[in-house]
XYZ file of C-alpha atoms in Angstrom:
732
model
C 42.965 -54.817 -9.236
C 41.256 -58.048 -8.240
C 37.678 -58.692 -8.593
C 35.566 -61.257 -6.803
C 32.736 -62.911 -7.962
C 30.031 -64.289 -6.222
C 30.528 -67.932 -4.830
C 34.476 -67.640 -5.996
C 37.488 -66.793 -4.257
C 40.222 -64.337 -5.661
C 42.830 -65.655 -7.317
C 46.019 -66.433 -5.385
C 44.234 -66.619 -1.912
C 43.204 -70.113 -1.907
C 43.266 -71.180 1.737
C 45.083 -68.132 2.648
C 48.239 -69.908 2.481
C 50.197 -66.994 0.382
C 50.189 -64.653 3.395
C 47.201 -62.509 1.877
C 44.403 -63.639 3.971
C 40.734 -62.543 3.425
C 39.088 -60.209 6.001
C 36.789 -61.876 8.181
C 33.018 -61.551 6.864
C 30.962 -58.986 8.681
C 28.152 -60.500 10.502
C 24.740 -59.260 11.133
C 24.178 -58.282 14.759
C 20.368 -58.814 14.759
C 17.802 -60.641 12.466
C 16.410 -57.447 11.221
C 12.720 -58.836 10.904
C 9.751 -58.354 12.783
C 8.175 -61.732 14.268
C 11.468 -63.698 14.310
C 10.609 -65.506 17.254
C 7.684 -67.077 15.641
C 9.457 -67.857 12.556
C 12.258 -69.543 14.074
C 9.986 -71.735 16.697
C 7.916 -72.943 13.366
C 10.966 -73.432 11.352
C 12.380 -75.615 14.442
C 9.079 -77.774 14.764
C 8.838 -78.571 10.992
C 12.575 -80.064 11.577
C 14.437 -77.566 9.459
C 17.868 -76.925 10.852
C 17.416 -73.160 9.779
C 15.562 -71.170 7.385
C 17.896 -72.263 4.424
C 16.364 -75.775 4.186
C 12.983 -73.968 3.896
C 14.463 -71.663 1.193
C 15.833 -74.696 -0.664
C 12.530 -76.163 -1.204
C 11.081 -79.799 -1.303
C 12.948 -82.482 -2.728
C 12.150 -83.326 -6.449
C 9.938 -86.343 -6.686
C 10.546 -88.775 -9.206
C 8.603 -88.508 -12.416
C 7.498 -84.981 -11.715
C 10.245 -83.278 -13.801
C 11.503 -84.325 -17.499
C 14.953 -83.416 -15.848
C 14.560 -85.277 -12.896
C 16.549 -88.487 -14.012
C 19.657 -86.434 -15.321
C 22.905 -86.280 -13.510
C 24.035 -83.085 -12.006
C 27.509 -81.536 -13.141
C 28.416 -81.094 -9.717
C 27.476 -82.336 -6.159
C 25.260 -80.156 -3.960
C 27.506 -79.987 -1.232
C 25.735 -76.835 0.545
C 24.962 -73.375 -0.019
C 27.151 -70.147 0.015
C 26.244 -67.559 2.727
C 29.109 -64.973 2.871
C 28.510 -63.005 -0.164
C 24.580 -63.602 -0.591
C 22.457 -66.605 -0.014
C 23.163 -69.067 -3.077
C 21.908 -72.320 -3.723
C 23.906 -75.029 -6.116
C 21.968 -75.112 -9.645
C 22.744 -77.727 -12.913
C 26.040 -77.704 -13.881
C 28.268 -75.346 -12.141
C 26.089 -72.587 -11.871
C 24.646 -71.111 -8.818
C 21.103 -69.198 -8.062
C 20.788 -66.515 -5.677
C 17.640 -66.349 -3.241
C 15.881 -63.430 -4.501
C 12.107 -62.612 -4.975
C 11.745 -64.933 -7.883
C 13.493 -67.815 -5.948
C 11.182 -67.089 -3.147
C 8.075 -67.390 -5.250
C 9.132 -70.342 -7.228
C 10.012 -72.331 -4.087
C 6.674 -71.222 -2.555
C 4.886 -72.504 -5.569
C 6.747 -76.050 -5.179
C 5.987 -76.281 -1.408
C 2.358 -75.900 -2.500
C 2.418 -78.411 -5.264
C 4.624 -81.017 -2.722
C 3.369 -84.060 -1.117
C 5.254 -83.296 1.991
C 3.413 -83.281 5.140
C 5.219 -80.026 6.057
C 4.068 -78.586 2.665
C 1.173 -76.510 3.889
C 3.111 -74.848 6.853
C 6.054 -74.245 4.753
C 4.106 -72.605 2.177
C 2.616 -70.178 4.600
C 6.266 -69.564 5.921
C 7.394 -68.718 2.142
C 4.769 -66.204 2.272
C 6.484 -64.385 5.300
C 9.725 -64.997 3.414
C 8.361 -63.079 0.521
C 7.409 -60.138 2.639
C 11.003 -60.265 4.148
C 12.771 -60.086 0.593
C 10.519 -57.415 -0.779
C 11.239 -55.181 1.986
C 15.022 -56.141 2.194
C 16.683 -58.076 -0.774
C 19.388 -59.418 1.552
C 16.730 -60.205 4.322
C 16.510 -64.112 3.831
C 20.450 -64.251 3.927
C 20.219 -62.254 7.323
C 17.798 -64.661 8.677
C 20.008 -67.649 7.578
C 23.085 -66.342 8.549
C 21.687 -65.412 11.953
C 20.525 -68.933 12.538
C 23.687 -70.473 11.490
C 25.767 -68.345 13.591
C 23.779 -68.854 16.575
C 24.103 -72.720 16.215
C 27.688 -72.307 15.578
C 28.186 -70.261 18.930
C 26.173 -72.360 21.139
C 27.538 -75.730 20.205
C 29.861 -77.307 23.025
C 32.774 -77.322 20.980
C 32.732 -73.872 19.493
C 32.544 -72.661 16.021
C 34.317 -74.835 13.803
C 34.447 -75.242 9.709
C 33.480 -78.818 10.133
C 30.375 -77.727 12.223
C 29.532 -75.190 9.752
C 29.660 -77.788 6.964
C 26.938 -80.077 9.154
C 24.845 -77.210 8.947
C 24.790 -76.948 5.018
C 27.279 -74.170 4.509
C 29.663 -74.680 1.542
C 33.121 -75.706 2.310
C 34.635 -72.606 0.579
C 32.541 -70.539 3.216
C 32.737 -72.668 6.176
C 36.094 -71.912 7.395
C 35.910 -68.027 7.497
C 32.263 -68.173 8.985
C 33.447 -70.166 11.693
C 36.501 -67.832 12.302
C 34.084 -64.741 12.194
C 31.621 -66.265 14.611
C 34.521 -67.161 16.942
C 35.901 -63.572 17.020
C 32.598 -61.686 17.634
C 29.210 -63.153 17.561
C 27.261 -62.630 20.590
C 26.444 -65.667 22.716
C 23.531 -66.519 25.031
C 22.261 -63.940 27.283
C 20.424 -60.481 27.408
C 22.124 -58.921 24.331
C 21.127 -61.494 21.764
C 17.636 -61.528 23.569
C 17.543 -57.911 22.751
C 18.820 -58.256 19.115
C 16.014 -60.777 18.396
C 13.290 -58.798 20.040
C 14.087 -55.215 19.069
C 12.098 -55.396 15.813
C 8.969 -56.542 17.836
C 9.019 -53.188 19.353
C 10.627 -50.810 16.411
C 9.518 -49.385 14.298
C 6.400 -48.415 16.362
C 5.262 -45.974 18.902
C 6.992 -47.544 21.969
C 9.771 -45.126 21.539
C 11.202 -45.510 25.207
C 10.838 -49.501 25.185
C 12.846 -49.419 22.294
C 15.459 -47.333 23.260
C 15.979 -49.552 26.407
C 16.202 -52.517 24.337
C 18.734 -50.667 21.834
C 20.983 -49.765 24.974
C 21.698 -53.452 25.396
C 23.131 -53.779 21.643
C 26.628 -52.516 20.515
C 26.654 -48.868 20.497
C 28.716 -48.777 17.298
C 27.436 -51.290 15.441
C 29.247 -52.839 12.372
C 25.754 -53.974 11.021
C 24.710 -51.261 8.699
C 21.207 -52.155 8.990
C 21.402 -51.889 12.776
C 23.300 -48.774 12.570
C 20.649 -47.363 10.727
C 17.919 -48.477 12.923
C 19.522 -46.604 15.902
C 19.824 -43.495 13.693
C 16.294 -43.293 13.139
C 15.722 -44.122 16.713
C 17.628 -41.448 17.980
C 16.104 -39.091 15.731
C 12.570 -39.758 16.811
C 13.739 -39.544 20.380
C 15.219 -35.949 19.583
C 11.940 -35.052 17.817
C 10.033 -35.986 20.989
C 12.124 -34.016 23.424
C 11.661 -31.019 21.572
C 8.020 -31.419 21.238
C 8.011 -31.692 25.011
C 10.267 -28.866 25.558
C 8.046 -26.757 23.521
C 5.027 -27.777 25.385
C 6.443 -26.948 28.751
C 7.372 -23.601 27.347
C 3.872 -22.800 25.892
C 2.426 -24.052 29.271
C 4.490 -21.501 31.133
C 3.164 -18.894 28.714
C -0.502 -19.809 29.455
C -1.039 -21.055 25.897
C -2.869 -24.119 26.972
C -4.270 -25.159 23.412
C -1.133 -25.081 22.058
C 0.807 -26.651 24.626
C -1.773 -29.491 24.764
C -1.184 -30.049 20.906
C 2.411 -30.484 21.175
C 1.949 -32.781 24.165
C -0.322 -34.731 21.847
C 2.409 -35.002 19.080
C 4.740 -36.229 21.768
C 2.512 -38.857 22.797
C 1.861 -39.965 19.258
C 5.525 -40.424 18.521
C 6.261 -42.072 22.103
C 3.262 -43.640 23.383
C 4.913 -45.443 26.492
C 6.712 -41.818 27.432
C 5.371 -41.439 30.902
C 6.467 -37.965 31.163
C 4.894 -37.079 27.620
C 1.491 -38.658 28.767
C 1.660 -37.185 32.248
C 2.163 -33.706 30.471
C -0.698 -34.143 28.024
C -3.089 -35.194 31.077
C -2.062 -32.132 33.123
C -2.411 -29.664 30.147
C -5.805 -31.255 29.003
C -6.754 -30.841 32.899
C -5.823 -27.095 32.977
C -8.053 -26.716 29.654
C -11.000 -28.657 31.025
C -11.073 -26.673 34.285
C -10.470 -23.436 31.995
C -13.572 -24.307 30.441
C -15.582 -25.160 33.789
C -14.561 -21.970 35.217
C -17.627 -19.416 35.801
C -16.023 -16.842 33.432
C -15.143 -19.295 30.606
C -16.091 -17.867 26.950
C -17.293 -21.311 25.785
C -20.415 -23.286 27.408
C -19.358 -25.982 29.869
C -18.144 -29.319 27.958
C -20.947 -31.800 28.689
C -19.469 -34.437 26.653
C -18.638 -36.023 29.788
C -20.856 -37.423 32.832
C -19.712 -38.429 35.923
C -22.161 -40.304 38.491
C -20.918 -41.161 41.964
C -23.228 -43.987 43.483
C -22.366 -45.749 46.908
C -19.142 -47.009 46.515
C -18.802 -46.967 42.518
C -18.242 -44.106 39.851
C -19.927 -44.191 36.468
C -18.380 -42.153 33.747
C -20.104 -41.697 30.181
C -19.201 -39.591 27.272
C -20.324 -38.669 23.686
C -18.712 -39.652 20.742
C -15.409 -38.020 20.027
C -14.917 -35.748 17.074
C -11.552 -36.178 15.904
C -9.334 -33.897 13.795
C -8.803 -34.755 10.090
C -5.715 -35.821 10.035
C -6.334 -38.887 12.232
C -8.226 -40.072 9.207
C -5.299 -41.356 7.544
C -4.995 -44.151 10.425
C -8.212 -45.720 9.420
C -10.365 -47.848 11.448
C -13.264 -47.137 13.921
C -12.855 -45.049 17.096
C -12.102 -46.790 20.114
C -11.645 -45.597 23.652
C -9.251 -45.808 26.618
C -10.169 -44.623 30.028
C -7.419 -43.601 32.700
C -7.885 -42.580 36.133
C -5.388 -40.668 38.017
C -4.942 -38.290 41.334
C -6.081 -34.681 41.104
C -2.685 -32.783 40.811
C -0.683 -36.059 40.230
C -1.193 -36.882 36.311
C 1.663 -39.333 36.453
C 0.133 -41.486 38.765
C -2.099 -43.065 36.142
C -4.386 -46.413 36.327
C -6.316 -47.804 33.433
C -9.778 -48.479 34.201
C -10.941 -51.848 32.466
C -12.924 -51.213 29.438
C -13.727 -53.694 26.827
C -17.247 -53.036 25.323
C -18.032 -50.643 22.913
C -20.647 -48.555 24.822
C -19.999 -44.878 25.630
C -19.678 -45.563 29.659
C -17.579 -47.471 32.081
C -18.218 -48.379 35.646
C -15.245 -48.098 38.044
C -15.813 -49.957 41.162
C -12.442 -49.822 42.381
C -12.358 -46.064 42.587
C -10.122 -44.889 45.884
C -12.109 -43.777 48.776
C -11.693 -40.323 50.123
C -9.317 -39.156 47.576
C -9.918 -36.643 44.851
C -9.351 -38.151 41.326
C -10.044 -37.521 37.561
C -10.847 -39.755 34.637
C -9.417 -39.270 31.209
C -11.107 -40.385 28.029
C -8.535 -41.216 25.352
C -9.606 -41.660 21.795
C -7.745 -44.148 19.977
C -7.634 -45.551 15.955
C -5.981 -48.670 15.519
C -4.461 -48.578 19.244
C -3.104 -44.893 18.426
C -4.013 -41.758 20.330
C -6.030 -39.854 17.886
C -7.093 -36.819 19.707
C -6.849 -34.876 23.007
C -8.157 -36.532 26.033
C -11.159 -35.273 27.778
C -10.826 -34.751 31.386
C -13.378 -34.679 34.141
C -13.616 -32.388 37.073
C -12.259 -33.500 40.388
C -14.333 -36.546 41.670
C -14.503 -37.414 45.365
C -15.638 -40.867 46.371
C -16.692 -40.558 49.992
C -19.734 -42.854 50.594
C -22.018 -42.526 53.331
C -23.295 -45.116 55.691
C -25.731 -47.705 54.485
C -28.643 -50.045 56.071
C -29.537 -47.351 58.445
C -31.997 -48.603 61.013
C -33.535 -46.603 63.910
C -34.759 -48.445 66.885
C -36.580 -46.825 69.956
C -34.622 -47.632 73.295
C -35.698 -46.908 76.769
C -35.271 -43.126 77.211
C -33.773 -42.603 73.717
C -33.142 -44.162 70.343
C -30.479 -46.333 68.846
C -29.406 -45.930 65.240
C -27.323 -48.847 63.889
C -25.627 -48.733 60.144
C -23.023 -50.396 57.837
C -20.107 -48.307 56.929
C -17.455 -48.593 54.573
C -14.396 -50.118 56.059
C -12.125 -47.127 54.907
C -14.242 -44.746 57.126
C -12.384 -43.736 60.245
C -14.242 -40.960 61.499
C -18.099 -40.811 62.068
C -20.400 -37.891 62.891
C -23.955 -37.568 63.687
C -25.714 -34.001 64.528
C -29.185 -34.015 66.012
C -31.861 -31.592 65.238
C -35.801 -31.557 65.456
C -37.917 -31.071 62.582
C -39.737 -27.695 62.274
C -43.008 -26.833 60.523
C -43.127 -23.879 57.810
C -43.189 -20.669 59.935
C -41.912 -22.194 63.005
C -39.453 -19.879 65.054
C -35.911 -20.912 65.630
C -34.847 -22.722 68.686
C -33.391 -20.531 71.456
C -30.407 -22.441 71.667
C -30.801 -23.695 75.032
C -31.695 -27.289 76.125
C -35.335 -27.835 77.323
C -36.110 -30.543 80.226
C -32.896 -32.257 79.180
C -33.138 -32.384 75.438
C -30.578 -30.547 73.737
C -31.665 -28.380 70.627
C -30.617 -28.217 67.189
C -27.040 -28.599 66.029
C -25.726 -30.895 68.887
C -23.150 -33.506 67.925
C -23.989 -37.195 69.052
C -20.770 -39.313 69.438
C -21.061 -42.081 66.989
C -18.992 -45.059 66.208
C -18.506 -47.638 63.186
C -21.648 -49.363 63.779
C -23.837 -46.922 65.173
C -24.755 -45.030 68.392
C -27.327 -44.715 71.141
C -28.563 -41.340 71.954
C -30.318 -40.587 75.383
C -31.974 -39.203 77.438
C -34.631 -37.820 74.879
C -38.019 -36.619 75.430
C -40.919 -38.501 73.250
C -40.597 -37.080 69.628
C -39.158 -37.297 66.561
C -35.504 -36.297 65.597
C -33.543 -35.734 62.698
C -29.900 -37.042 62.582
C -27.464 -35.857 59.576
C -24.730 -38.760 59.491
C -21.559 -38.369 57.877
C -18.228 -40.715 57.594
C -14.743 -39.284 57.455
C -12.039 -40.942 55.128
C -8.215 -39.877 55.712
C -7.337 -37.879 52.806
C -3.791 -38.483 51.008
C -1.287 -36.311 52.607
C 1.527 -36.289 49.745
C -1.077 -34.273 47.373
C -1.558 -30.564 47.064
C -4.359 -29.210 49.339
C -4.600 -32.382 51.631
C -3.058 -31.893 54.915
C -3.963 -35.459 56.303
C -7.298 -34.440 57.735
C -10.402 -36.241 57.260
C -12.541 -35.924 54.085
C -16.260 -36.126 55.060
C -19.018 -37.535 53.093
C -22.011 -35.483 52.045
C -24.276 -36.754 54.718
C -27.440 -39.013 55.161
C -30.299 -37.558 56.861
C -32.551 -40.361 58.973
C -35.628 -39.771 61.131
C -36.039 -41.485 64.422
C -38.620 -41.345 67.019
C -38.216 -41.659 70.750
C -41.621 -42.897 72.820
C -42.487 -43.438 76.269
C -41.071 -46.279 78.028
C -41.914 -47.752 81.494
C -39.643 -47.027 84.297
C -37.850 -50.092 85.676
C -38.205 -51.618 89.003
C -35.487 -50.678 91.191
C -36.557 -51.294 95.024
C -36.862 -55.042 95.647
C -36.929 -56.769 98.749
C -35.926 -60.326 99.744
C -37.069 -62.321 102.848
C -36.119 -65.651 103.461
C -38.445 -67.722 106.032
C -37.542 -70.688 108.165
C -39.589 -73.177 106.285
C -37.408 -72.667 102.936
C -39.615 -70.147 101.371
C -38.280 -66.815 99.894
C -40.588 -63.911 99.764
C -40.110 -61.343 97.150
C -41.696 -57.802 97.248
C -41.171 -54.810 94.949
C -42.307 -51.257 94.473
C -44.496 -50.275 91.765
C -42.781 -48.552 88.725
C -43.399 -44.776 88.305
C -44.686 -45.601 84.731
C -46.039 -48.824 83.628
C -47.557 -52.067 85.312
C -45.082 -54.256 87.421
C -44.739 -57.714 87.529
C -42.633 -60.477 88.853
C -41.514 -63.359 86.522
C -39.247 -66.135 86.325
C -36.381 -65.238 83.963
C -34.995 -68.170 81.970
C -31.963 -66.602 80.588
C -28.765 -64.627 81.807
C -29.125 -61.998 84.196
C -30.297 -58.513 82.740
C -29.340 -55.063 83.628
C -31.655 -52.551 85.026
C -33.486 -50.799 82.030
C -32.681 -53.489 79.342
C -35.334 -53.507 76.794
C -37.190 -56.948 76.960
C -40.132 -56.115 74.832
C -41.629 -59.010 73.059
C -40.532 -61.584 75.412
C -42.882 -64.206 77.286
C -42.435 -62.148 80.667
C -43.378 -59.154 78.879
C -46.480 -60.682 77.829
C -47.271 -62.179 81.162
C -50.193 -61.008 83.598
C -49.431 -58.279 85.874
C -49.067 -59.237 89.516
C -49.607 -57.564 93.109
C -47.957 -57.860 96.300
C -45.276 -59.788 97.399
C -44.452 -63.341 95.540
C -43.128 -66.536 97.503
C -40.620 -68.557 95.602
C -39.864 -72.279 96.695
C -37.352 -73.595 94.478
C -36.979 -77.338 93.928
C -34.043 -79.133 95.759
C -30.824 -78.967 93.263
C -32.321 -76.159 91.399
C -31.826 -72.384 91.140
C -34.443 -69.772 90.106
C -33.914 -66.022 88.738
C -36.780 -63.619 89.616
C -36.713 -60.521 87.580
C -39.838 -57.410 88.012
C -40.561 -56.259 84.433
C -42.245 -52.941 84.004
C -44.551 -53.082 80.935
C -46.141 -49.841 79.002
C -48.104 -50.788 76.039
C -45.960 -53.028 73.691
C -42.510 -51.904 75.261
C -40.787 -53.438 78.454
C -37.832 -53.029 80.501
C -36.214 -55.236 83.260
C -35.530 -54.410 86.949
C -33.233 -55.546 89.226
C -33.248 -59.575 89.415
C -32.685 -61.895 92.500
C -31.464 -65.365 92.065
C -32.563 -68.121 94.585
C -31.001 -71.252 94.820
C -31.554 -74.241 96.900
C -28.522 -76.762 96.759
C -29.066 -80.366 97.526
C -27.682 -82.166 100.478
C -24.108 -83.734 100.014
C -24.761 -87.486 99.598
C -23.000 -90.720 99.564
C -20.274 -88.983 101.632
C -17.125 -91.650 102.388
C -13.762 -91.025 103.906
C -10.866 -93.667 104.081
C -7.134 -93.431 105.107
C -5.130 -93.973 101.735
C -1.366 -93.611 102.725
C -0.180 -92.472 106.246
C -1.195 -88.662 106.785
C -3.779 -88.561 103.937
C -7.555 -89.426 103.820
C -9.532 -89.519 100.923
C -13.490 -88.038 100.566
C -15.640 -88.875 98.019
C -19.611 -87.694 97.693
C -22.174 -86.704 95.333
C -22.008 -82.878 94.333
C -24.731 -80.977 95.808
C -25.917 -79.127 92.554
C -26.153 -76.136 91.720
C -23.645 -75.120 94.078
C -20.325 -73.725 92.781
C -18.328 -74.475 96.036
C -18.524 -76.914 98.820
C -16.933 -76.304 102.269
C -14.818 -79.390 103.726
C -14.193 -78.980 107.675
C -12.471 -81.649 109.479
C -11.955 -81.824 113.107
C -8.944 -84.115 114.685
C -7.492 -83.521 118.379
C -9.289 -80.440 119.174
C -8.400 -78.793 116.020
C -10.531 -77.481 113.244
C -9.275 -77.234 109.721
C -11.487 -76.347 106.541
C -10.837 -76.092 102.780
C -13.283 -74.904 99.749
C -13.233 -77.134 96.685
C -14.632 -75.893 93.335
C -17.129 -77.786 91.276
C -15.125 -77.959 88.185
C -12.065 -79.299 90.165
C -14.196 -82.157 92.036
C -15.718 -83.104 88.821
C -12.258 -83.619 87.203
C -10.629 -85.542 90.037
C -13.691 -87.285 91.820
C -12.243 -86.928 95.178
C -10.895 -84.528 97.870
C -7.613 -85.387 99.680
C -7.219 -83.755 103.341
C -4.036 -84.385 105.886
C -4.844 -86.602 108.709
C -2.924 -87.980 111.542
C -3.836 -91.633 112.974
C -6.299 -90.015 115.527
C -9.974 -89.887 115.354
C -11.411 -87.507 113.032
C -14.928 -86.110 112.126
C -15.551 -84.608 108.450
C -18.449 -82.323 107.532
C -19.209 -81.349 104.053
C -21.747 -78.524 102.969
C -22.686 -76.524 99.924
C -21.422 -72.977 100.119
C -23.934 -70.343 98.958
C -23.350 -67.634 96.173
C -22.763 -64.313 96.919
C -25.222 -63.211 94.744
C -27.842 -65.259 95.512
C -30.299 -65.796 97.903
C -29.579 -69.397 99.236
C -31.983 -71.872 101.175
C -29.463 -73.839 103.413
C -29.212 -77.577 103.383
C -28.229 -79.990 106.288
C -24.334 -80.676 105.920
C -23.358 -84.424 105.394
C -20.922 -85.900 108.216
C -18.748 -88.953 108.592
C -15.823 -89.942 110.979
C -12.700 -92.278 110.692
C -11.813 -94.175 113.718
C -8.557 -94.282 115.798
C -5.597 -95.767 114.020
C -3.471 -97.896 116.488
C 0.366 -97.468 116.203
C 2.619 -100.351 114.939
C 4.757 -102.101 117.921
C 8.422 -101.457 117.980
C 10.670 -102.987 115.459
C 13.098 -105.686 117.071
C 16.750 -104.995 116.243
C 18.164 -106.183 112.812
C 19.486 -109.982 113.004
C 18.121 -110.465 116.387
C 16.403 -113.808 117.461
C 13.000 -111.840 117.947
C 12.908 -110.945 114.380
C 13.229 -114.489 113.057
C 10.319 -115.756 115.578
C 8.267 -112.940 114.230
C 8.838 -113.748 110.575
C 6.168 -115.807 108.628
C 6.295 -118.846 107.586
C 8.265 -119.769 110.630
C 11.908 -121.308 110.196
C 13.389 -123.920 112.494
C 16.137 -122.671 114.658
C 18.251 -125.826 113.916
C 18.110 -124.702 110.202
C 20.469 -122.121 110.773
C 19.164 -120.244 107.477
C 17.791 -116.404 107.100
C 14.315 -115.522 108.232
C 11.534 -115.895 105.451
C 8.480 -114.127 105.066
C 7.772 -110.635 106.081
C 7.303 -109.541 109.742
C 3.822 -108.941 110.885
C 3.821 -105.157 111.457
C 5.181 -104.652 107.937
C 2.112 -107.100 106.358
C -0.372 -104.734 108.700
C 0.631 -101.375 107.092
C -0.941 -100.697 103.657
C 0.971 -100.484 100.484
C 1.191 -97.193 99.031
């Protein structure tokens, strides 16, 4: 029987050349430490290759030890790692990294002058916690880091690379072979191995299961195998609790079912099914207490206030069971919001302060929701959540303003953007003892309960008799079609009652007569309105519609007039005359009349440009929008209309002409909606254009005689210059 001692090979197996090779060492499949990523990053930042450089301690400084100058019996050529973490001691001895070694090394770091000593001493405190939890924990961490470096190097794991990392030569070859044979490379598996302990042990059971599924299903690492066993046992226990809770729920045992769901959530806080089951059972329990035949009084621990577009939730301090006292610490709270009937669709409401109330400005509009207040101790659920009744947020309209308008009232408001329907019901206020209305309209005014068509911004209700009316305004919001009890119809707000008063208004002037005299004067007459005083005023703005409210304008404040009014507008101007009916401080506009006096076309010039075309230029007769251009030639009359915008852009008008004499006339075209005082048209003419003489034959003697400058006949050269008829024709 062979005996192996730590740090020494079995006899007869030196180098493995006798045919009996040692089995490859079993490597760790995860670091097995919570906070490994932070530890690893700090070690790298301090310049250490791995945790072994930290555990070795600082170098012994000269004069600090009575044995500092004594020679060592053997050379320190690395640490052993395969059968524990060993560092060479004096002589041929080896010292194992245990709790005593960690404490002594930590003390050496604290008394060292190394600039890294402070951080290294803090890391040694972490290592002491690791070794107390698992005596082989430091060896596992160092071995994981060394194996990772060997696996990731460019040339692959080799004995020389292991020795370069500080591994003793007797362990380097076997370690390199084991890394090459089965250590995991970069990727999600290694990331899962280094992060599993950040989640487990803990209450995030499902997250731990998701990470563990990436690791080997049949681990060779006994620590990982133990972790998976405990994880599976916890998952099985949670599944049993959830099954028991469902069974109790079907039997109507709501309290017992709630307790089972609570136990499941405590063991798996990230299990959405368990949390949904707990909220559902707690909701049924809360509804049972709020029912009319409840044995216990209504739970007043929760207070819900719906104001405008937000929900305010308040509660009293929770009375937790005694078994949660072992968690210790003060009680905190977590607030969840979920759709009524769908506890699996939860949203956490931001809650940071220590008060017993929270404001939810993001509550969905038009949807029935519930709120759950979860008591916590040290981040763990410490009691059954308290659930509110269904809350429906359907805000009414805001900033309502009632304004009297001619023959009625106008209501304006600001509605929530989510509102898609609007309803207004009109009624009349009644005094105590007043009889109910007969149900029939009286004098054109409908009775109580009549729906008035409304829109997102308001409505106008007319005709109405003078008096006060009440309007109940409601907004409709689309319901959720995929929840029980919601068929996609509108959910209406409670309604807002607003009073509006209709008053007497003057009658608009509708009968207006216009007469244009020969001297350019326009006489306007009107029939007095049935209600109010009439006056004819010059209206400065755009045209109004008959019956428009013009109260408060200067026209409404002017003195009333009688009889016809003569209007003589200035040349090149336009005047709009509007009759206004005034009654008290209210005024309405009547049918307006537009009187314009366009100017005469001035500076009219005409000239021929190219053969067959003439160009006209003139000063535009404001305020006309069109001019009429007429030209007569050879007994034919032609005309065209030119728009103001076109002429101001081109600054000319082109007309087709022949060389015969022509007469041109330009005048302003009156507007069809205006009474226009005509102006005298502007005229001009173009004289006859003589025809050029016939061209002599090409290369003839006559062509040479007509050329300029003259060329002597005796020269025999080609004629120079241009013929006179070509010089006469204008250039294009």
